[in-house]
CSV table of C-alpha atoms in Angstrom, one decimal:
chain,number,residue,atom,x,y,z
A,1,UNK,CA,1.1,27.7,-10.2
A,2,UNK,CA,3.9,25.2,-11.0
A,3,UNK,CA,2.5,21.3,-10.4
A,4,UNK,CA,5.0,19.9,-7.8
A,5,UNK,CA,7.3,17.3,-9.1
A,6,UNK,CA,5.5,14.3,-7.5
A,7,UNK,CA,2.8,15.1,-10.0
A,8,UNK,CA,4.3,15.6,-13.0
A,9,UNK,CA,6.2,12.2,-12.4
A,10,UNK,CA,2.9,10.6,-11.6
A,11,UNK,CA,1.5,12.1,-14.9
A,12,UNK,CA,4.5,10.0,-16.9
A,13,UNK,CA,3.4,6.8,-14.9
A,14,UNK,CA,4.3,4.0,-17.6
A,15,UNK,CA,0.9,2.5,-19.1
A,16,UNK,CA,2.2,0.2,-22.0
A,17,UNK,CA,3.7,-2.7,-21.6
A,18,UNK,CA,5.6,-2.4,-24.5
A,19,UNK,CA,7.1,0.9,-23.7
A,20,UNK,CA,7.8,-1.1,-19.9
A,21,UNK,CA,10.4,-3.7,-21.8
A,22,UNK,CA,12.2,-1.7,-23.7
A,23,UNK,CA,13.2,0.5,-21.0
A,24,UNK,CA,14.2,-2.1,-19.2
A,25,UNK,CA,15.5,-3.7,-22.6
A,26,UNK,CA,13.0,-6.9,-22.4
A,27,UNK,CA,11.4,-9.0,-24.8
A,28,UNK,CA,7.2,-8.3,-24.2
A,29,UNK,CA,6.2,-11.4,-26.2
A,30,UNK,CA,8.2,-13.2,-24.2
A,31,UNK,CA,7.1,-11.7,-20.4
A,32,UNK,CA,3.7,-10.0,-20.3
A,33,UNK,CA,0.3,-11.1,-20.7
A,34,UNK,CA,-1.5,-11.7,-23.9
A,35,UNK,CA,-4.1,-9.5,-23.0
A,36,UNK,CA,-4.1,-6.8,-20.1
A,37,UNK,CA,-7.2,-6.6,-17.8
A,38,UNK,CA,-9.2,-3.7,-18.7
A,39,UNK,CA,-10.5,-2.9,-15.7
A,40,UNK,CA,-6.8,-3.0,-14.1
A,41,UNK,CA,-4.1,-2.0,-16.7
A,42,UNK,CA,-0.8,-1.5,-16.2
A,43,UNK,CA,0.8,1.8,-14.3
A,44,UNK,CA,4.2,2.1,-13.1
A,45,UNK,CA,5.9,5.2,-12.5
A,46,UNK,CA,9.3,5.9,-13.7
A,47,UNK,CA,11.1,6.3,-10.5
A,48,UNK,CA,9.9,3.0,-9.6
A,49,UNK,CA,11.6,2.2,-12.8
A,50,UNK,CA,14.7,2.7,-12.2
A,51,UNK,CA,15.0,0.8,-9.1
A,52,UNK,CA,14.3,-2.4,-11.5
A,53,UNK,CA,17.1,-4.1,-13.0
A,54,UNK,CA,17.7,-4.1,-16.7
A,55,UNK,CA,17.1,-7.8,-18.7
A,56,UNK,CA,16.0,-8.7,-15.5
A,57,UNK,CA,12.6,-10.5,-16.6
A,58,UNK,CA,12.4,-12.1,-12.5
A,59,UNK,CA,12.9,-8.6,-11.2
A,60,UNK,CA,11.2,-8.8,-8.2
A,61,UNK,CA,9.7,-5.1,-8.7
A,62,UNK,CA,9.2,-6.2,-12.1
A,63,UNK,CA,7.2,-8.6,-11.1
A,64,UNK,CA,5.0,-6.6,-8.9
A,65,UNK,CA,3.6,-4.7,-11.3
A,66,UNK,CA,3.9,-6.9,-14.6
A,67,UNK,CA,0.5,-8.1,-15.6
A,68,UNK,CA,1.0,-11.9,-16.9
A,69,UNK,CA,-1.1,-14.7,-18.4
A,70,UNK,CA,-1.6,-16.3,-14.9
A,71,UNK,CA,-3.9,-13.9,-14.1
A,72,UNK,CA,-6.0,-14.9,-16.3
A,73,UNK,CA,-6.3,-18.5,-14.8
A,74,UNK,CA,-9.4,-18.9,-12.6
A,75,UNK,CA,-7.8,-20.5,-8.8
A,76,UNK,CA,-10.7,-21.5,-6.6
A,77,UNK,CA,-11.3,-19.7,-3.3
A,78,UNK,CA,-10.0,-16.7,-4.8
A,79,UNK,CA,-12.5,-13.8,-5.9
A,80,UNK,CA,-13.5,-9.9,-6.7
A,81,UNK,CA,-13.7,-9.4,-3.4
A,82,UNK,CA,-11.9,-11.5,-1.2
A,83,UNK,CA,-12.3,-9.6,2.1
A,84,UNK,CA,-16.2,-9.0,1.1
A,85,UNK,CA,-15.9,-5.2,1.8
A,86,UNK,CA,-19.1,-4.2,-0.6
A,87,UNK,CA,-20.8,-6.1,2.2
A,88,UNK,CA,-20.1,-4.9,5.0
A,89,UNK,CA,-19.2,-0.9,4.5
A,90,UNK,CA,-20.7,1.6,6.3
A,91,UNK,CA,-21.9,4.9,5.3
A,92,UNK,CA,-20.8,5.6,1.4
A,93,UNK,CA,-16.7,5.1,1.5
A,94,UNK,CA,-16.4,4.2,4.8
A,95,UNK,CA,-15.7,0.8,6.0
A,96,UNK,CA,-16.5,-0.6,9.9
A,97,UNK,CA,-14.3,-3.7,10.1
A,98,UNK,CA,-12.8,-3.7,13.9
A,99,UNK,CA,-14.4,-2.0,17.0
A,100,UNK,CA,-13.3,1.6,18.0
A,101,UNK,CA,-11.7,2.0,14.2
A,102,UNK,CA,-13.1,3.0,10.8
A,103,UNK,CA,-11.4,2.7,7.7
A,104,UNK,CA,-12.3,5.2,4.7
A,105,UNK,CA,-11.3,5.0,1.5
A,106,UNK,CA,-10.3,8.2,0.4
A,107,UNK,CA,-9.3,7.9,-3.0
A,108,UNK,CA,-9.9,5.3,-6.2
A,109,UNK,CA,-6.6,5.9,-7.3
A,110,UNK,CA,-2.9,4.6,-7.0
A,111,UNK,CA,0.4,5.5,-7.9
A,112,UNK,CA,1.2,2.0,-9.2
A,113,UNK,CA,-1.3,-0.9,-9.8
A,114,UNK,CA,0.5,-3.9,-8.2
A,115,UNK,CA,-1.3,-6.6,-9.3
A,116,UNK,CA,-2.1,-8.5,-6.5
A,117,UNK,CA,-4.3,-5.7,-5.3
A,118,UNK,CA,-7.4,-7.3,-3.3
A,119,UNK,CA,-9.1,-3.9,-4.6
A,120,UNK,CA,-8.2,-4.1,-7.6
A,121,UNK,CA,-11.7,-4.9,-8.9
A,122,UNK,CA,-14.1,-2.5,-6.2
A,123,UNK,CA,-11.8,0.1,-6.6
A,124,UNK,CA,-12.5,0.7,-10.6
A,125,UNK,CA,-16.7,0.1,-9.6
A,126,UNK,CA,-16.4,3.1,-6.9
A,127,UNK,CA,-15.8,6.4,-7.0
A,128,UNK,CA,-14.7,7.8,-4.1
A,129,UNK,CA,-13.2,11.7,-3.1
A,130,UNK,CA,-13.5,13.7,-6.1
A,131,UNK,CA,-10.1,15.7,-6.1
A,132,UNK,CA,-12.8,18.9,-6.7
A,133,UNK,CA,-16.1,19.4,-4.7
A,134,UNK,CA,-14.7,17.2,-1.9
A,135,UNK,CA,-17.0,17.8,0.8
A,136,UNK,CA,-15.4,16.8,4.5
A,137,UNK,CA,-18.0,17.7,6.5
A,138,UNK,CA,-20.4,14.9,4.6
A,139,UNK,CA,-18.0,12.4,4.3
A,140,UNK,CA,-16.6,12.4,8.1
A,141,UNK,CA,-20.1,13.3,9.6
A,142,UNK,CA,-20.9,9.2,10.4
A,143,UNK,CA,-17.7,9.3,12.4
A,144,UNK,CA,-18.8,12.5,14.3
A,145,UNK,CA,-21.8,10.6,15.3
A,146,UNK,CA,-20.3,7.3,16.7
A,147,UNK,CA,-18.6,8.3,20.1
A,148,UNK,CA,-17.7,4.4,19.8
A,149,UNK,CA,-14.5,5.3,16.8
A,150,UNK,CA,-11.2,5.8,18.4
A,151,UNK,CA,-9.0,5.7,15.0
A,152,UNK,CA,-9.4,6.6,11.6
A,153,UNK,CA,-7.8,4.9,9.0
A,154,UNK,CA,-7.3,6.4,5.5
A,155,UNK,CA,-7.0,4.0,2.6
A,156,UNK,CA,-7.3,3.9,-0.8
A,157,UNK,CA,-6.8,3.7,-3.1
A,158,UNK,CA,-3.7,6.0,-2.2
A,159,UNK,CA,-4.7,8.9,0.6
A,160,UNK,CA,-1.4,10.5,-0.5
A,161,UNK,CA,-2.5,10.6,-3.9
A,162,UNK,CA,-4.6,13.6,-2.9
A,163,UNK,CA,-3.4,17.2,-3.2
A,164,UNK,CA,-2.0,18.7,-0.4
A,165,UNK,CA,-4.7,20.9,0.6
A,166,UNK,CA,-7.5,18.3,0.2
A,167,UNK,CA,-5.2,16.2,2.3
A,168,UNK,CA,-4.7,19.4,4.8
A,169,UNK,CA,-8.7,19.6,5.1
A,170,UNK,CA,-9.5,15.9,5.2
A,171,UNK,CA,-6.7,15.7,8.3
A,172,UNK,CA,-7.6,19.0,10.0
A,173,UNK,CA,-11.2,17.8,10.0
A,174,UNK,CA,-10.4,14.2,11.1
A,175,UNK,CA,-8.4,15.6,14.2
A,176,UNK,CA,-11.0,17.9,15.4
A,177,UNK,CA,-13.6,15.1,16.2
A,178,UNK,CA,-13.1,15.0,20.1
A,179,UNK,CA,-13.3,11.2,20.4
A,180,UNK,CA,-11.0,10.3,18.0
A,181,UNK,CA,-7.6,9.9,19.5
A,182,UNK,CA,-5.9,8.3,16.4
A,183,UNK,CA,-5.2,8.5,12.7
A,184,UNK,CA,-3.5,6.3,10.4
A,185,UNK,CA,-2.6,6.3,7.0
A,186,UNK,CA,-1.9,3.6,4.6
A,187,UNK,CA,0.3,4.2,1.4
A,188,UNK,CA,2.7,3.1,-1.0
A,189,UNK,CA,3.0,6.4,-2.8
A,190,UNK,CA,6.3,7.2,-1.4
A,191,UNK,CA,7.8,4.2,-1.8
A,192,UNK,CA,7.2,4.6,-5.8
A,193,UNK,CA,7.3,8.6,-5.9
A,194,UNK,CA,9.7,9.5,-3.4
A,195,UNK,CA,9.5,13.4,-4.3
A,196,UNK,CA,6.0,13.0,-3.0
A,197,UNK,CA,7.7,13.4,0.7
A,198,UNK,CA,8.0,17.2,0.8
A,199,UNK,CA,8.8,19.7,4.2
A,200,UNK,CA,5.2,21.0,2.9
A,201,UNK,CA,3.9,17.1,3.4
A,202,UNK,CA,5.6,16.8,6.7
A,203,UNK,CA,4.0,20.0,8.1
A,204,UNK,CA,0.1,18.5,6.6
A,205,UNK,CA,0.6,15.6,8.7
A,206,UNK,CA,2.4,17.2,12.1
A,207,UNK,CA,-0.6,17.2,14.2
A,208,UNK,CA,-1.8,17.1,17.7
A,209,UNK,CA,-2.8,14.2,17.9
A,210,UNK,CA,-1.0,10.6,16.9
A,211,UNK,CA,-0.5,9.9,13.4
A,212,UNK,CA,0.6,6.9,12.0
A,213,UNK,CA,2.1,6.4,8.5
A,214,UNK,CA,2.1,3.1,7.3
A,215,UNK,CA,4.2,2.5,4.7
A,216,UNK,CA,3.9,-0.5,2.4
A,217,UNK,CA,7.4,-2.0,1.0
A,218,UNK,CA,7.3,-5.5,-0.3
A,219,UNK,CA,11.3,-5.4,-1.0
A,220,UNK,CA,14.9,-4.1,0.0
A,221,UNK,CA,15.4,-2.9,-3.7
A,222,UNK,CA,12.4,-0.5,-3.1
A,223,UNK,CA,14.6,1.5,-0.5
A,224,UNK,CA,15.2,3.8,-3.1
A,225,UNK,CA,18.3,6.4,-1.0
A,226,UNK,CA,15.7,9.1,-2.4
A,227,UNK,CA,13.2,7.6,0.0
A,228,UNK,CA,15.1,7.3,3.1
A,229,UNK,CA,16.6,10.8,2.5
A,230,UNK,CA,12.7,12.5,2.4
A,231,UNK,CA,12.4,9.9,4.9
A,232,UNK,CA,14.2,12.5,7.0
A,233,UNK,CA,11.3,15.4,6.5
A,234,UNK,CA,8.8,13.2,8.6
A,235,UNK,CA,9.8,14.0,12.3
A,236,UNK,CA,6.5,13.9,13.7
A,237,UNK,CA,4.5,10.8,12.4
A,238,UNK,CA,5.4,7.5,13.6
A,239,UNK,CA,6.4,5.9,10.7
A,240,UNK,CA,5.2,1.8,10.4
A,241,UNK,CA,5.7,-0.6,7.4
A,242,UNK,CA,3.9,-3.7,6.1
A,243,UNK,CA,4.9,-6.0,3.7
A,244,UNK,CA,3.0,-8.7,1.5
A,245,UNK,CA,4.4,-12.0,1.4
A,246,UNK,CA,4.7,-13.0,-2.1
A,247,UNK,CA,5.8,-16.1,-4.1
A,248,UNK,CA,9.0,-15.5,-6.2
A,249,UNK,CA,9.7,-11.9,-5.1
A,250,UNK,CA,10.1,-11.5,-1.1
A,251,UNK,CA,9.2,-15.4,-0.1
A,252,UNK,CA,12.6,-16.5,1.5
A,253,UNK,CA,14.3,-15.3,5.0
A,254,UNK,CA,17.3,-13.5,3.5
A,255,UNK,CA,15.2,-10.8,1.5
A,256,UNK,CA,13.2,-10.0,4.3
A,257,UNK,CA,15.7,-10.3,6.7
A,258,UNK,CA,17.6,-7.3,4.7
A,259,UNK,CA,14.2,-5.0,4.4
A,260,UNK,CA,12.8,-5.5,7.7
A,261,UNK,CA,16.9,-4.3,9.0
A,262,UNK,CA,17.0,-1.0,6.3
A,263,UNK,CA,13.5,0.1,7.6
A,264,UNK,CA,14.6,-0.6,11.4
A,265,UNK,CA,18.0,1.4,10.3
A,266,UNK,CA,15.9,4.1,9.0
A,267,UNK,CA,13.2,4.4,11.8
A,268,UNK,CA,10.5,3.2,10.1
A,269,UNK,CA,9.3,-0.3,12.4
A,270,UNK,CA,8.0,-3.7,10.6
A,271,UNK,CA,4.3,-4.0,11.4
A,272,UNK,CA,2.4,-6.7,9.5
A,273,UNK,CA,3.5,-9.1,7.4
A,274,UNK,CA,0.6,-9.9,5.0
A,275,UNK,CA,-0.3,-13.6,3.7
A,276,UNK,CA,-1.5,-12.6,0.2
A,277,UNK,CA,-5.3,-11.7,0.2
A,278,UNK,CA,-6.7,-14.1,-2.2
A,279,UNK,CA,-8.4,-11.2,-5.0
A,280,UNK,CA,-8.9,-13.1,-8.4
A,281,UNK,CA,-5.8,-12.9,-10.4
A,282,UNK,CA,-3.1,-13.2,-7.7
A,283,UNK,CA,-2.9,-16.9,-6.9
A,284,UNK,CA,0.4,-17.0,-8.5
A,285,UNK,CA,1.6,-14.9,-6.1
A,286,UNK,CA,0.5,-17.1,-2.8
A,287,UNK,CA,2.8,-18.5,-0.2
A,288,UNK,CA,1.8,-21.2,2.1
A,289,UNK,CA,0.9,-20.3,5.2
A,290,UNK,CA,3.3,-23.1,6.9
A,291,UNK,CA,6.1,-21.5,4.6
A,292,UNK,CA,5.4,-18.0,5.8
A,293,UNK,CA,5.4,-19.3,9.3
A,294,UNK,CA,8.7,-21.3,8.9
A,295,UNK,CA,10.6,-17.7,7.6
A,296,UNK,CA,9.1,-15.8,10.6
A,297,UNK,CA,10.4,-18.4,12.8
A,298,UNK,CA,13.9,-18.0,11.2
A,299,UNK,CA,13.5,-14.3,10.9
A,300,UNK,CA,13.1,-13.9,15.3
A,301,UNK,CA,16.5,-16.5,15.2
A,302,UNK,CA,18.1,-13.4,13.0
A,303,UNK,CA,16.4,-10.0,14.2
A,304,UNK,CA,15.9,-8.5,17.2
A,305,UNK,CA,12.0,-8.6,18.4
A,306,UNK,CA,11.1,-5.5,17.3
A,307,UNK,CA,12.6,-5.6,13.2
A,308,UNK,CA,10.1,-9.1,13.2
A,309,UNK,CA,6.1,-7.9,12.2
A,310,UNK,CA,3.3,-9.4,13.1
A,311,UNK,CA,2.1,-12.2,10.4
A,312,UNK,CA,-1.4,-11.9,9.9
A,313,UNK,CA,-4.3,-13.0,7.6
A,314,UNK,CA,-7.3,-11.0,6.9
A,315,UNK,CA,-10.5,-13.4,7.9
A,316,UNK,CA,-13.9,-12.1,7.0
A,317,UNK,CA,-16.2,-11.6,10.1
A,318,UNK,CA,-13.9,-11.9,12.9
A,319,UNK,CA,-13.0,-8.7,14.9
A,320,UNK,CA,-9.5,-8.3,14.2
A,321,UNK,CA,-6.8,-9.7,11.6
A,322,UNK,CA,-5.9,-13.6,12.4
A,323,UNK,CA,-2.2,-14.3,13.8
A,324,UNK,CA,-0.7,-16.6,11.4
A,325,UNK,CA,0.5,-19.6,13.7
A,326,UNK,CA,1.9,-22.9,12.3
């Protein structure tokens, strides 16, 4: 059987950071890192690519997935695992961070490695969901037991990384536990594979009950017109987005003024608004928390309410995300 297209393009995912700069015709002694982490390399795919400007070294996809010598530099407060999630999961791959939802992480891989990543050092300890031998039944059997989960949330890793049938089983399985009402998935795998939005896709995730896709788009330039035509093939899911704020690529009103408009245009509604996670390795990339409260404040003067997210902060131990409020 032919491998669909997504695939294929995710096989050709740029690893090299040489190969990286002269596509985009780049000096690499100049830009990247003296040494790539080993336990994080680089992976880009091509289409994502394209969307990148040529002798652009402050592209601001560039810079998302360019790994650089300030990673390298040790920032206190930031660590491995900044949102201790070794510590408190649940059964195996599945994570019990808010009442009435469980997250579980479906898959160790990603379609790009952006390297602010707060999993970007658990992931590559873990495995999680073998694309062969994966066993439903085991993995969701917790959730059948606890009357007290409302929601599941997929996460990754990339859920939509998964072949369609595994993703078929792990859904059709999800939706016929009574008490959950709700299912949500987290991904970024469109945004940098577009072709992975197929009418097959859309029928996997047309279900009976609520489904949520959360998409997660950092810029305007990643509103590939590829994306927002396959866009088109997802009647059924409610389609979110979240964003990361993030120094030097999306930190200033204009930018997010114009994505948080093209993803209203396009159906798809702003939901968070992330203040970076602090994973070791992406201080570079932090915003101030008054900043980020200052460009939501101009943001609400430019959009209408519901084109503004929610900005939030992860906060070990509490029962929900933290509003952000300056």
């Amino acid at each position: 059987m032919q491998q669909p297209v997504w695939q294929e393009e995710l096989r050709q995912s740029v690893t090299d950071t040489d190969e990286l700069c002269r596509i985009l015709s780049l000096s690499a002694r100049t830009i990247t890192a003296d040494t790539v982490p080993s336990e994080y390399p680089l992976r880009v795919p091509r289409p994502f690519i394209k969307l990148m400007k040529p002798g652009n070294a402050r592209d601001p996809l560039l810079l998302q997935v360019l790994p650089q010598n300030a990673e390298n530099v040790r920032t206190g407060g930031f660590s491995q695992d900044p949102l201790q999630e070794n510590a408190n999961s649940g059964t195996g791959c599945i994570l019990h961070k808010y009442p009435g939802r469980s997250l579980i992480l479906v898959s160790n891989r990603c379609g790009v490695h952006c390297r602010f990543c707060f999993r970007r050092y658990t992931l590559r300890q873990n495995q999680f969901f073998p694309a062969a031998g994966f066993d439903t039944g085991t993995q969701l059997e917790p959730i059948r037991q606890d009357t007290s989960i409302e929601e599941i949330i997929f996460s990754g890793g990339d859920p939509l990384i998964l072949e369609d049938e595994i993703l078929h089983d792990l859904l059709q399985a999800a939706v016929k536990i009574k008490h959950v009402q709700r299912i949500r998935i987290h991904s970024r795998l469109p945004v940098v594979l577009p072709n992975r939005l197929t009418p097959e896709l859309a029928e996997i995730l047309t279900l009976p009950k609520p489904l949520y896709l959360v998409l997660h788009v950092n810029h305007p330039d990643e509103l590939s017109a590829d994306l927002l035509d396959r866009r088109e093939y997802l009647v059924k899911p409610v389609l979110l987005s979240q964003t990361v704020l993030l120094k030097g690529i999306n930190d200033d009103t204009e930018t997010l003024a114009r994505l948080f408009t093209q993803l209203s245009n396009h159906r798809i509604l702003p939901y968070y608004l992330h203040q970076l996670d602090r994973v070791a390795g992406a201080a570079h990339f932090e915003v101030s928390p008054a900043d980020g409260c200052r460009i939501l404040r101009e943001l609400r003067h430019k959009l209408p309410g519901y084109a503004v997210p929610v900005y939030v902060r992860e906060c070990c131990g509490l029962p929900s995300k933290e509003i952000v409020n300056f």
